[in-house]
mmCIF file of C-alpha atoms in Angstrom:
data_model
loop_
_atom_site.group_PDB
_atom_site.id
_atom_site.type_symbol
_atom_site.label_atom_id
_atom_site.label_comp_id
_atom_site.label_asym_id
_atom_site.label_seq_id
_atom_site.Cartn_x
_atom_site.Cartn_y
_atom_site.Cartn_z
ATOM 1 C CA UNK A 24 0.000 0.000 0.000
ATOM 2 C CA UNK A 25 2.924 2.268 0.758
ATOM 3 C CA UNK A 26 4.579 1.784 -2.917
ATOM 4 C CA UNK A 27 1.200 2.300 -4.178
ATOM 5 C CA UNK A 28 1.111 5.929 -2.213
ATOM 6 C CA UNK A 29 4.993 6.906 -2.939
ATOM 7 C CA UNK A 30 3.770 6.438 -6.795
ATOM 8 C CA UNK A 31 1.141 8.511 -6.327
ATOM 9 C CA UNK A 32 3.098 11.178 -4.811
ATOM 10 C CA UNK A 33 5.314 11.485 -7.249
ATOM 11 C CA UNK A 34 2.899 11.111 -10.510
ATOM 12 C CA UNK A 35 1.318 14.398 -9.010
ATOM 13 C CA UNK A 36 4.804 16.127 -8.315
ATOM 14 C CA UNK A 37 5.189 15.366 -12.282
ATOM 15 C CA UNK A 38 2.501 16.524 -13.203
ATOM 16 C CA UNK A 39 2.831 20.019 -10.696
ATOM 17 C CA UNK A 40 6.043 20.879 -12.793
ATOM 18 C CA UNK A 41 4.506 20.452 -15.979
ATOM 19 C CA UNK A 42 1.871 22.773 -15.128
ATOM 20 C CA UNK A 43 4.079 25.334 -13.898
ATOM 21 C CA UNK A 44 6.219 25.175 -16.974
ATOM 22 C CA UNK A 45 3.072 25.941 -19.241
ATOM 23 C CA UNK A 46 2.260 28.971 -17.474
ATOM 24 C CA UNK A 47 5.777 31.104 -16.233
ATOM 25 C CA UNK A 48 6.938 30.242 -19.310
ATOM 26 C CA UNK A 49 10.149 28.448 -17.478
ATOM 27 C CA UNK A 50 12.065 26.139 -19.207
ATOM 28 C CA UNK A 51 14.725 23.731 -16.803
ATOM 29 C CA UNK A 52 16.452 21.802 -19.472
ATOM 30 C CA UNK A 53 19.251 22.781 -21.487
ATOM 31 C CA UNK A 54 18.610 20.518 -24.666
ATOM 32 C CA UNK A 55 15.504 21.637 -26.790
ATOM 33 C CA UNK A 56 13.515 19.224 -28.700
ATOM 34 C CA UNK A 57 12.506 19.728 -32.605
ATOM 35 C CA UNK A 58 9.670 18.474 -34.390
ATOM 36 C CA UNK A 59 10.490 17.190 -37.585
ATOM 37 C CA UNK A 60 9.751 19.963 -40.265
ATOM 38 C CA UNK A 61 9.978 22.747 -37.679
ATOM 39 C CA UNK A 62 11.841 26.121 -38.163
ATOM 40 C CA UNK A 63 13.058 29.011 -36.111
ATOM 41 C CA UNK A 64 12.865 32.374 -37.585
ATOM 42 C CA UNK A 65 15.021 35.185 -36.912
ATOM 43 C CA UNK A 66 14.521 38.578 -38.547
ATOM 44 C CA UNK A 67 16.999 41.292 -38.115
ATOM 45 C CA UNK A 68 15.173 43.883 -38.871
ATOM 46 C CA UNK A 69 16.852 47.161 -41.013
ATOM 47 C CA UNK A 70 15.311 50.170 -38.483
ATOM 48 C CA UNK A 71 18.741 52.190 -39.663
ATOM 49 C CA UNK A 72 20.209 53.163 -36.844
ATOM 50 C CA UNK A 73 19.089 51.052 -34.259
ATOM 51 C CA UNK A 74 18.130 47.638 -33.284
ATOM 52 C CA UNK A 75 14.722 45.713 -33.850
ATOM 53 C CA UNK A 76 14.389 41.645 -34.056
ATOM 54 C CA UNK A 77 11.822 39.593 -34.724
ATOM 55 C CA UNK A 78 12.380 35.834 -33.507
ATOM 56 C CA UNK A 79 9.601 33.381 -34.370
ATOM 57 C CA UNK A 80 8.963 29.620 -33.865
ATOM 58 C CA UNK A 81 5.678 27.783 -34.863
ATOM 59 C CA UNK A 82 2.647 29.952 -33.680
ATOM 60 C CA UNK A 83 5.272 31.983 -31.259
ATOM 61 C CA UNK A 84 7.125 35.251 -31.506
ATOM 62 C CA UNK A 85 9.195 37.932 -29.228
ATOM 63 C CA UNK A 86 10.656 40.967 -30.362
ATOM 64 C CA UNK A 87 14.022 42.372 -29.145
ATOM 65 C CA UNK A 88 14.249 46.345 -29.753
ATOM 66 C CA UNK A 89 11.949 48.473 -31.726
ATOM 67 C CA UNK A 90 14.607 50.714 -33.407
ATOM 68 C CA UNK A 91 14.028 54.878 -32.601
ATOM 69 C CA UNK A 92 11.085 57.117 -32.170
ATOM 70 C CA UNK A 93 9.855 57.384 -35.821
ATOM 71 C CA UNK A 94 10.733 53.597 -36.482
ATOM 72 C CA UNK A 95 7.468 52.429 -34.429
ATOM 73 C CA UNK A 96 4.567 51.852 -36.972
ATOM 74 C CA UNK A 97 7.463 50.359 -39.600
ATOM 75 C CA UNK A 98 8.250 47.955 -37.153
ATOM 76 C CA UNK A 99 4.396 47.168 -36.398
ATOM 77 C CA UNK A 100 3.726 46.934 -39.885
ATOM 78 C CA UNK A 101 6.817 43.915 -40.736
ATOM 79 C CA UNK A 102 5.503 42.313 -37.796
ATOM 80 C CA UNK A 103 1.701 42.586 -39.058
ATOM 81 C CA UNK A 104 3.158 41.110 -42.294
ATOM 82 C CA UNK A 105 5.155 38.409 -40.942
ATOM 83 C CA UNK A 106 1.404 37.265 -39.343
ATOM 84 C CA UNK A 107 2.400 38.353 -36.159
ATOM 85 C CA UNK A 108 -0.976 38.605 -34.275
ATOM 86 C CA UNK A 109 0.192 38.960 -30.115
ATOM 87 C CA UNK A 110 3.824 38.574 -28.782
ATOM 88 C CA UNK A 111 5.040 36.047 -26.006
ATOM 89 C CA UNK A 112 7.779 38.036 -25.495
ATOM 90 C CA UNK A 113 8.984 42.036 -25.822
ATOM 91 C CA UNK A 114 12.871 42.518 -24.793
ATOM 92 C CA UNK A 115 14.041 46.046 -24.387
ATOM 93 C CA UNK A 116 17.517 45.507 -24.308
ATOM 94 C CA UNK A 117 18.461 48.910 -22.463
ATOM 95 C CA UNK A 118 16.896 52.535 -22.622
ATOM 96 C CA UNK A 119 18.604 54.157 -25.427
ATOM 97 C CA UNK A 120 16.191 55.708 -27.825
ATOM 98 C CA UNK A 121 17.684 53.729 -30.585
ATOM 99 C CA UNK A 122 16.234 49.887 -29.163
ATOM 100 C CA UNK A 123 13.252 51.244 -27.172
ATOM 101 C CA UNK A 124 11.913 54.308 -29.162
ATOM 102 C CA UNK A 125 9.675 51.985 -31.439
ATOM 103 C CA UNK A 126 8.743 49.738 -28.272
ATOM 104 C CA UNK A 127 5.784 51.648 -27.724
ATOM 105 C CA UNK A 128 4.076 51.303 -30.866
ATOM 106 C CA UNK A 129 4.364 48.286 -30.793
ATOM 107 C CA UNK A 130 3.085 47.023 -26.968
ATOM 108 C CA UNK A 131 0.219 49.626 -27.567
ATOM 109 C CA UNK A 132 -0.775 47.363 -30.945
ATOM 110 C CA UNK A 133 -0.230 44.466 -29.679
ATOM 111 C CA UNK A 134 -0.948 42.028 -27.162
ATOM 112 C CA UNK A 135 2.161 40.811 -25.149
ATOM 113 C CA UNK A 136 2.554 38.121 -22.461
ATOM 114 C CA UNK A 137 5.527 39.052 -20.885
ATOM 115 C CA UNK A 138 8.307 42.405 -21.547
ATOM 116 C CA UNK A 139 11.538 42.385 -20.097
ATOM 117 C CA UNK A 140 13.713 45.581 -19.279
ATOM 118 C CA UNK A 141 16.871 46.032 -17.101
ATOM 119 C CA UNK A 142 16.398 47.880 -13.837
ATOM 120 C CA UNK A 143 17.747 51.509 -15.243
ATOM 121 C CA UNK A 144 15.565 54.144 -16.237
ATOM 122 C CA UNK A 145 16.319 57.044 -18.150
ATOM 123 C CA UNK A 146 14.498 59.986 -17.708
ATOM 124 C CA UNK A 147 13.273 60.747 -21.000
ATOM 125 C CA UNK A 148 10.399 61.007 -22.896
ATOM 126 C CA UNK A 149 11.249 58.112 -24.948
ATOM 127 C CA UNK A 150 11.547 55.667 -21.605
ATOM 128 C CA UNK A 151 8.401 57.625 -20.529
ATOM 129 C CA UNK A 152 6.574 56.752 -23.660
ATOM 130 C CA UNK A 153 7.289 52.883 -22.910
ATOM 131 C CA UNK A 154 6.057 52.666 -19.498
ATOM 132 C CA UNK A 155 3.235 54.508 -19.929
ATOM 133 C CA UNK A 156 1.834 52.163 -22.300
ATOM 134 C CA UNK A 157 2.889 49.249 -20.200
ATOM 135 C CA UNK A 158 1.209 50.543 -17.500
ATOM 136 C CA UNK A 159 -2.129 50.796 -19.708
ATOM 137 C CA UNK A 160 -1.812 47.296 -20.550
ATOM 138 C CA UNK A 161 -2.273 46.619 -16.572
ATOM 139 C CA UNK A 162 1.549 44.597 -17.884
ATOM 140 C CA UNK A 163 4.408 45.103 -15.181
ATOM 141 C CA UNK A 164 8.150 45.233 -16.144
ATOM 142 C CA UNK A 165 10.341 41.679 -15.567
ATOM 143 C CA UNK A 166 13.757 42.694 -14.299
ATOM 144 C CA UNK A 167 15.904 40.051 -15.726
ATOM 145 C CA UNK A 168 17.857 37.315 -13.922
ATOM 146 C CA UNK A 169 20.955 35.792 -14.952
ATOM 147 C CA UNK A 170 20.367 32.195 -15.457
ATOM 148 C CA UNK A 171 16.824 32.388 -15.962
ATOM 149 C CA UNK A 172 15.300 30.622 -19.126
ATOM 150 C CA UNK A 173 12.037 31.305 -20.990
ATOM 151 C CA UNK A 174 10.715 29.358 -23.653
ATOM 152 C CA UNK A 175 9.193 30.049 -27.133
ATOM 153 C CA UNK A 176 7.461 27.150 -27.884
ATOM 154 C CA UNK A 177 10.313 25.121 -29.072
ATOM 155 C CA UNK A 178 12.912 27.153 -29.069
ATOM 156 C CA UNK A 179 14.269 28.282 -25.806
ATOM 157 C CA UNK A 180 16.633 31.618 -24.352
ATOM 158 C CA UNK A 181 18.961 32.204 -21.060
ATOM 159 C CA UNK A 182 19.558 35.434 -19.723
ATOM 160 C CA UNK A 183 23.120 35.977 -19.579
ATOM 161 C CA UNK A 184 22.804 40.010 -18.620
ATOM 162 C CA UNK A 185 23.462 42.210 -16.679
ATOM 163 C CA UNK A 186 24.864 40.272 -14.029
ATOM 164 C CA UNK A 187 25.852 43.745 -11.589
ATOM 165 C CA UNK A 188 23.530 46.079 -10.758
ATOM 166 C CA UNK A 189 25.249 49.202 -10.553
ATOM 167 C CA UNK A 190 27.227 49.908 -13.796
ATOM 168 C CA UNK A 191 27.014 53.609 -13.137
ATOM 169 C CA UNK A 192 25.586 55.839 -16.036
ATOM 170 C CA UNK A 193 26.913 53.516 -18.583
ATOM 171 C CA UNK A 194 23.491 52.561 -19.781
ATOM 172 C CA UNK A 195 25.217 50.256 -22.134
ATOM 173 C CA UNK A 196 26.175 47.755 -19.639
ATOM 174 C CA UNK A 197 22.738 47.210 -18.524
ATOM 175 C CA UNK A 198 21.746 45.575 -21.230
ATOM 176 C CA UNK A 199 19.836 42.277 -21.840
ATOM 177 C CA UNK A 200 22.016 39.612 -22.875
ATOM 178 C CA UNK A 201 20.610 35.932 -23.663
ATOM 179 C CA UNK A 202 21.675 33.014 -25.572
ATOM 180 C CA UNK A 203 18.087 31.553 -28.155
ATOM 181 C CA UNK A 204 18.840 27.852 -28.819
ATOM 182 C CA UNK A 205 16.511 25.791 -31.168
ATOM 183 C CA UNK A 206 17.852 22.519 -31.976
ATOM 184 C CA UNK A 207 21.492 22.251 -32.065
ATOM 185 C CA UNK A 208 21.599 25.776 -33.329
ATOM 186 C CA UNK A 209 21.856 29.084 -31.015
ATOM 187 C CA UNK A 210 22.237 32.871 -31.640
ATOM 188 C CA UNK A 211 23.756 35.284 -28.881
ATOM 189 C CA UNK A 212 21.952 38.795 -28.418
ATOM 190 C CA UNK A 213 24.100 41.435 -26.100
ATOM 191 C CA UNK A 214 22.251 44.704 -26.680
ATOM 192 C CA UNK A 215 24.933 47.049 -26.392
ATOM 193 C CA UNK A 216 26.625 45.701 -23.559
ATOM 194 C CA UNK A 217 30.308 47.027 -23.627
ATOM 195 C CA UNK A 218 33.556 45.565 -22.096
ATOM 196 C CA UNK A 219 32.609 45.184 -18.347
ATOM 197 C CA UNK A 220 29.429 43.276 -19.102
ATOM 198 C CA UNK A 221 31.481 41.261 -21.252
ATOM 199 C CA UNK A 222 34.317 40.019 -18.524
ATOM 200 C CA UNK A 223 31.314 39.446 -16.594
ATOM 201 C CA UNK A 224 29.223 37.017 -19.186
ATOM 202 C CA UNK A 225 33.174 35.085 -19.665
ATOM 203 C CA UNK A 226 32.766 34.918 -15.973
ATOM 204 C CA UNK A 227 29.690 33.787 -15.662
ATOM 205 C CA UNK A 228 30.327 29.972 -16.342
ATOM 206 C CA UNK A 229 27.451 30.324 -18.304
ATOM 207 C CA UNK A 230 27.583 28.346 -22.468
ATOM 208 C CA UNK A 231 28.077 31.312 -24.329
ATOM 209 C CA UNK A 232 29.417 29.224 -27.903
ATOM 210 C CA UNK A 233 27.024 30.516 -30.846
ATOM 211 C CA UNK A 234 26.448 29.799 -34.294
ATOM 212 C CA UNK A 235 25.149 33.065 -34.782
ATOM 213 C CA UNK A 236 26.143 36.986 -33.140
ATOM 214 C CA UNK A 237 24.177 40.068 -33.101
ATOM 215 C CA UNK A 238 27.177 42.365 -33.585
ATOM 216 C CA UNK A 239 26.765 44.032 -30.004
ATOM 217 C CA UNK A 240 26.480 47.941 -29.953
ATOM 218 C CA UNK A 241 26.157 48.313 -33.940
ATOM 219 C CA UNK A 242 29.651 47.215 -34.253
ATOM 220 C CA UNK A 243 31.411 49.817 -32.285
ATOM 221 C CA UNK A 244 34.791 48.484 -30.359
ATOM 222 C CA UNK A 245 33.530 49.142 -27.061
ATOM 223 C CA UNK A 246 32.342 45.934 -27.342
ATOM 224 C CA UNK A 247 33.073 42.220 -28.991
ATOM 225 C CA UNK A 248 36.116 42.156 -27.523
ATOM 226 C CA UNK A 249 38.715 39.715 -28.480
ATOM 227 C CA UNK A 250 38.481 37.537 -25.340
ATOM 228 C CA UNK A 251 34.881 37.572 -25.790
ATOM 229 C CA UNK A 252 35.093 36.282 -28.957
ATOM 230 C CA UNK A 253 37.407 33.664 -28.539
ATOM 231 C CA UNK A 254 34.803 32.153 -26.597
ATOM 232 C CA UNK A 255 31.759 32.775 -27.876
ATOM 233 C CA UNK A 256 33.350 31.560 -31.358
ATOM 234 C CA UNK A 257 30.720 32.102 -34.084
ATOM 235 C CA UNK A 258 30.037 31.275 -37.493
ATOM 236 C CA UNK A 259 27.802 33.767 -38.462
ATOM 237 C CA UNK A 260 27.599 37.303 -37.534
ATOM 238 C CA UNK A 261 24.584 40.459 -38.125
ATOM 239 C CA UNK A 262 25.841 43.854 -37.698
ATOM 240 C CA UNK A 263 22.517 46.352 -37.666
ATOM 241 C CA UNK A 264 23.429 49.943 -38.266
ATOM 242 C CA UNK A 265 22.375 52.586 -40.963
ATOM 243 C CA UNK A 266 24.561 53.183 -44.094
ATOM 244 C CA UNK A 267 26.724 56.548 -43.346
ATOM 245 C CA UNK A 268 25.967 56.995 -39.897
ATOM 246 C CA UNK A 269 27.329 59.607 -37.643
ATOM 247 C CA UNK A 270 29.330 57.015 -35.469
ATOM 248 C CA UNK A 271 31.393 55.460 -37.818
ATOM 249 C CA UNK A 272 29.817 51.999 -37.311
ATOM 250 C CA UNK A 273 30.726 49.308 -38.067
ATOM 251 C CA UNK A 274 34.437 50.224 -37.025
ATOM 252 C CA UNK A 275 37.354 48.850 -38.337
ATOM 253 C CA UNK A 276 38.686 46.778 -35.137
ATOM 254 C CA UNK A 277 35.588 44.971 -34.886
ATOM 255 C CA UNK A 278 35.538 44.107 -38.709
ATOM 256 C CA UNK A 279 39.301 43.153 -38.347
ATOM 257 C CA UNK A 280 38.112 40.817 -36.067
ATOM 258 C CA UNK A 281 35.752 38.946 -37.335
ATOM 259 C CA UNK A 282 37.185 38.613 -40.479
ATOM 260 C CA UNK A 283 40.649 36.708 -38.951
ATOM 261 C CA UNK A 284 38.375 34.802 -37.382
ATOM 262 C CA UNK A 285 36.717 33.049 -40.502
ATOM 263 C CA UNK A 286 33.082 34.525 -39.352
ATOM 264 C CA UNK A 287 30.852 35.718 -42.268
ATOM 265 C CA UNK A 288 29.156 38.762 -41.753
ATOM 266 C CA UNK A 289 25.756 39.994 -42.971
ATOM 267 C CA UNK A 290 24.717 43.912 -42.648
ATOM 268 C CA UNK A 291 21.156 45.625 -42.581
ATOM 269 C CA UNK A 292 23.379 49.239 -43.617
ATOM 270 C CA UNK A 293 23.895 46.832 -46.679
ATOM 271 C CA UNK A 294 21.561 44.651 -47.088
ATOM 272 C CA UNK A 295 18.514 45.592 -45.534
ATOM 273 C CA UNK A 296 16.559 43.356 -43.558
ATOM 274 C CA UNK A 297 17.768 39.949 -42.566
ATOM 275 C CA UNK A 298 16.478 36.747 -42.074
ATOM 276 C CA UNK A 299 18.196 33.637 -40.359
ATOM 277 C CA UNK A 300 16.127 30.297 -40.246
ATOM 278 C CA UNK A 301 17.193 27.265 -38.513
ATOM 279 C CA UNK A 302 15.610 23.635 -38.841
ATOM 280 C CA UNK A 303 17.672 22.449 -35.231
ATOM 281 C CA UNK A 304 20.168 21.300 -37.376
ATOM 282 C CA UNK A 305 21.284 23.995 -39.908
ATOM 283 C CA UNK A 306 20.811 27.911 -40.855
ATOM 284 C CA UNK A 307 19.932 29.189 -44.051
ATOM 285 C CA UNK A 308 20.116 33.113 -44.870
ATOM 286 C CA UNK A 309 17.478 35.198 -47.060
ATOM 287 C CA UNK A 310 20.682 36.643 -48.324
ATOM 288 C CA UNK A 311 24.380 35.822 -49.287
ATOM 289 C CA UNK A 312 27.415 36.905 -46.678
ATOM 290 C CA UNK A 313 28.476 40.680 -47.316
ATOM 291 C CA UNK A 314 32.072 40.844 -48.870
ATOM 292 C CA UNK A 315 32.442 44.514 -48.654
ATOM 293 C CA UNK A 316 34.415 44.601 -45.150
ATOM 294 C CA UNK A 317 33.607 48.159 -45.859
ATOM 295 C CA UNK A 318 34.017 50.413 -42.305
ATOM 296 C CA UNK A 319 32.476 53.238 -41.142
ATOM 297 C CA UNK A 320 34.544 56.272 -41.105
ATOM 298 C CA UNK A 321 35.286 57.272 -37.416
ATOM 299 C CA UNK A 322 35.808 60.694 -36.125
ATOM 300 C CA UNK A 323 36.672 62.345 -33.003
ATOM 301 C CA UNK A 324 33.291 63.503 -32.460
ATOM 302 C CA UNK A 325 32.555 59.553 -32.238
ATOM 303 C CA UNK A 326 34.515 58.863 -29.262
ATOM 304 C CA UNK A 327 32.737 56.372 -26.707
ATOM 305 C CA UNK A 328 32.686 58.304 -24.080
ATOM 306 C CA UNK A 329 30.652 61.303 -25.400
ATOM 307 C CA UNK A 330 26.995 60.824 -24.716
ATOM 308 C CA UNK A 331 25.373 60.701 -27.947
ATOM 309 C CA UNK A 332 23.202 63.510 -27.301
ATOM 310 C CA UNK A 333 26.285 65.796 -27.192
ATOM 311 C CA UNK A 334 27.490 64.728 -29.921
ATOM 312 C CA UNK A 335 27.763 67.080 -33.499
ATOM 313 C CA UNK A 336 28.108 66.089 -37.041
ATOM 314 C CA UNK A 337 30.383 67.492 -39.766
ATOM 315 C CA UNK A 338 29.536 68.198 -43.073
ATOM 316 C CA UNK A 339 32.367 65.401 -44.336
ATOM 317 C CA UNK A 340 31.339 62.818 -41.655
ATOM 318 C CA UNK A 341 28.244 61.491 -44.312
ATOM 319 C CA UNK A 342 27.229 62.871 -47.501
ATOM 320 C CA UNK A 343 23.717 61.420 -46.721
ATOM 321 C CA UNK A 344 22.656 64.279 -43.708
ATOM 322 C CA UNK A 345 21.688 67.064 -45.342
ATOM 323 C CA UNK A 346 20.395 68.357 -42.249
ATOM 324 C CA UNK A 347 19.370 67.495 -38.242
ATOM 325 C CA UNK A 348 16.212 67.708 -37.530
ATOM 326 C CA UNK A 349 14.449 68.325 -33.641
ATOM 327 C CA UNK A 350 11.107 65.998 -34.046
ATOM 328 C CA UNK A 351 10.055 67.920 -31.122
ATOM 329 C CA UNK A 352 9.840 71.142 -31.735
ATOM 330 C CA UNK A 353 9.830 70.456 -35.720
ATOM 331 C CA UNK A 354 13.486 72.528 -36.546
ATOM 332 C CA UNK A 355 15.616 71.656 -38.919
ATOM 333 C CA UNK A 356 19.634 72.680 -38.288
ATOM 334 C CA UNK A 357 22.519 72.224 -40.475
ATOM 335 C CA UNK A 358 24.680 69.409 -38.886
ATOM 336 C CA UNK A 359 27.211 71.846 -37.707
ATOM 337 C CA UNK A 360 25.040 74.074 -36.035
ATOM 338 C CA UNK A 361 25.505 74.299 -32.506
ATOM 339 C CA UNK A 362 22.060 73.764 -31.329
ATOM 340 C CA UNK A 363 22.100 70.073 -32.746
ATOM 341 C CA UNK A 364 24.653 69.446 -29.446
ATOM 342 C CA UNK A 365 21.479 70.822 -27.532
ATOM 343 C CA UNK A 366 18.810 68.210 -29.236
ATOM 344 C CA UNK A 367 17.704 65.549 -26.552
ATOM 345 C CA UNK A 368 18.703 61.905 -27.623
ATOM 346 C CA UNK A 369 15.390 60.796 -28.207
ATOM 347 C CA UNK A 370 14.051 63.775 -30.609
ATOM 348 C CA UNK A 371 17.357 63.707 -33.079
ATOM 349 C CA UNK A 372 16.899 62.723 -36.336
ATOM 350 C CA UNK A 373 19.509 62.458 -39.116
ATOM 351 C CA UNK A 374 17.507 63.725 -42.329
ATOM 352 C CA UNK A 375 18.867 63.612 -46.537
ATOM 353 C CA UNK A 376 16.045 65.422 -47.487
ATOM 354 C CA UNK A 377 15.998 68.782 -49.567
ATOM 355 C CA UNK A 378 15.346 71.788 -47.583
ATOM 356 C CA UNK A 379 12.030 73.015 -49.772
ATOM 357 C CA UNK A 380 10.929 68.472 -49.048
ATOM 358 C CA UNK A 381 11.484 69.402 -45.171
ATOM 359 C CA UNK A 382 9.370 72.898 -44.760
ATOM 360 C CA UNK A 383 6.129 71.256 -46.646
ATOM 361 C CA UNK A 384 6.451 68.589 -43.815
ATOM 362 C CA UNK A 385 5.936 70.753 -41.366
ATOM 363 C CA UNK A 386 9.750 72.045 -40.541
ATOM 364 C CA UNK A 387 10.854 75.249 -39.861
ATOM 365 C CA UNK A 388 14.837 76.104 -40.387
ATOM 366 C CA UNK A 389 16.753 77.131 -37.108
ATOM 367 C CA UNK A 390 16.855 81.283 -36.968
ATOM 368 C CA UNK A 391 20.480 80.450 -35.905
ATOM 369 C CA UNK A 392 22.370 78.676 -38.380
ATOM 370 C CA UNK A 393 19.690 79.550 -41.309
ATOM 371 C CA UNK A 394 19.694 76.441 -43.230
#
């Protein structure tokens, strides 16, 4: 009679884990199961400058980023074509206007289960925006845990980062890092997470080996270190950053890199939008590997450690900015006025259009450079 109990017991202690993994979403296992004829999707999305991912598997998707302020209804709109209908998952890697601008848009249209954010808030109207529409979805941020795994139906991620919680105004370094397996593939997403979080991650004794890299922080060399790389040893690597951008992304140390290493790049400055899909055993591309190695060209207004709502732009830093424009109060400057140094992060906007294209939108010129 006692066996017949003990079985009992543990039949319903079976069955109590299996309902819990249904509903937090909590994966234990490091292995993930594929059903024959299943795919992963994963679009890297071109936003310009910015980041904005689309990861789906069967009937499941999560977005990572949203790209900037103006880059919200594009983003709804390739998610709405995709077949997107709600999101298990929205991942706002760190404040910076350039993942979470679009954010909002896109938790306003649609229906989310869970949406993760590090615990740092900017105060900005961008990271304002966000949590004011989170709020009126009666959702709640999830502060992420190192070690903590969430699965999308199939497919499954670990949080890697941040692992400290005091990284000082470096917003950077509080980004989201996780390792997505499906399969025997994987893909590593870092945000922008710099140096420190880096050490940290190669600390971690977490598996950080990928097949595939989101370049972290657009390509800059504050990050993707060569330590870092050693390890995480990919095959495949996305850079996302907008063709003649004021930073000089991708730069040349990180391109260097990868290309001693054997790793075949693909670029949304490039090539647009991007789409990896894995069947648990292999990854196919929607396009072919770039073979430019081209770099952006870096200046000393593109140092790291200027905030990038101090920095200017030259004239010869891009032939594409034909002017800056102030979304917020609807100015347009030349790029070396010195108002554009006074332009909040979040309402800064790199434009090529004509002057005459600019006023019928609504644009006045700046009474102080007259552009």
């Amino acid at each position: 009679m006692r066996k017949y109990i003990l079985l009992f017991l543990v039949f319903c202690l079976f069955l109590t884990g299996c309902a819990q993994n249904e509903v937090g979403y909590e994966q234990e296992k490091d292995d993930t199961k594929v059903t024959e004829g299943g795919t992963l999707e994963v679009h890297y999305i071109d936003v310009g400058q910015g980041d904005a991912t689309l990861i789906k598997c069967g009937s499941h998707a999560m977005l990572v980023d949203g790209g900037n302020n103006h880059m919200g209804t594009a983003v709804q709109l390739y998610l709405e074509k995709q077949g997107v209908k709600s999101l298990d998952y929205i991942i706002g890697t760190h404040p910076d206007a350039d993942h979470i601008g679009g954010l909002d848009v896109v938790a306003y249209k649609f229906d989310f289960h869970m949406i993760l954010m590090p615990d740092y808030e900017k105060d900005t109207k961008t990271y304002t925006e966000l949590v004011d529409v989170i709020k009126g979805k009666n959702q709640k941020i999830t502060y992420p845990i190192p070690g903590t795994s969430y699965s999308l139906g199939e497919a499954k991620f670990t949080i890697l980062a941040p692992i400290s919680d005091d990284y000082g105004s470096n917003a950077n370094n509080y980004s989201i890092a996780f390792r997505l397996t499906y399969g025997e593939t994987s893909f590593l997403f870092t945000g922008d997470a710099e140096q420190e979080s880096e050490s940290e991650m190669l600390s971690s004794g977490e598996e950080l080996a990928v097949d595939v890299y989101k370049v972290a922080h657009h390509g800059s060399d504050s990050a993707s270190t060569q330590e870092f790389m050693k390890v995480i040893s990919p095959k495949y690597a996305v850079i996302s950053c907008k063709e003649g951008n004021s930073y000089g992304h991708p730069h040349a140390e990180v391109l260097n890199r990868l290309r001693q290493m054997g790793i075949e790049i693909f670029r949304t400055d490039e090539q647009g939008s991007i789409i990896a899909v894995s069947d648990g055993k292999h990854i196919s591309w929607s396009v072919s590997p770039s073979t430019s190695w081209q770099t952006g060209e870096r200046k000393e207004s593109d140092r790291e450690d200027i905030p990038e709502k101090d920095q200017t732009v030259s004239q010869q830093e891009t032939e594409s900015v034909s002017y800056i424009l102030n979304t917020n109060t609807k100015k347009f400057h030349k790029v070396t006025c010195k108002s554009v140094s006074q332009i909040q992060e979040e309402n800064r906007e790199e434009s090529g259009l004509k002057r005459d294209k600019l006023i019928k939108e609504g644009y006045q010129p700046c009474k102080n450079c007259s552009p």
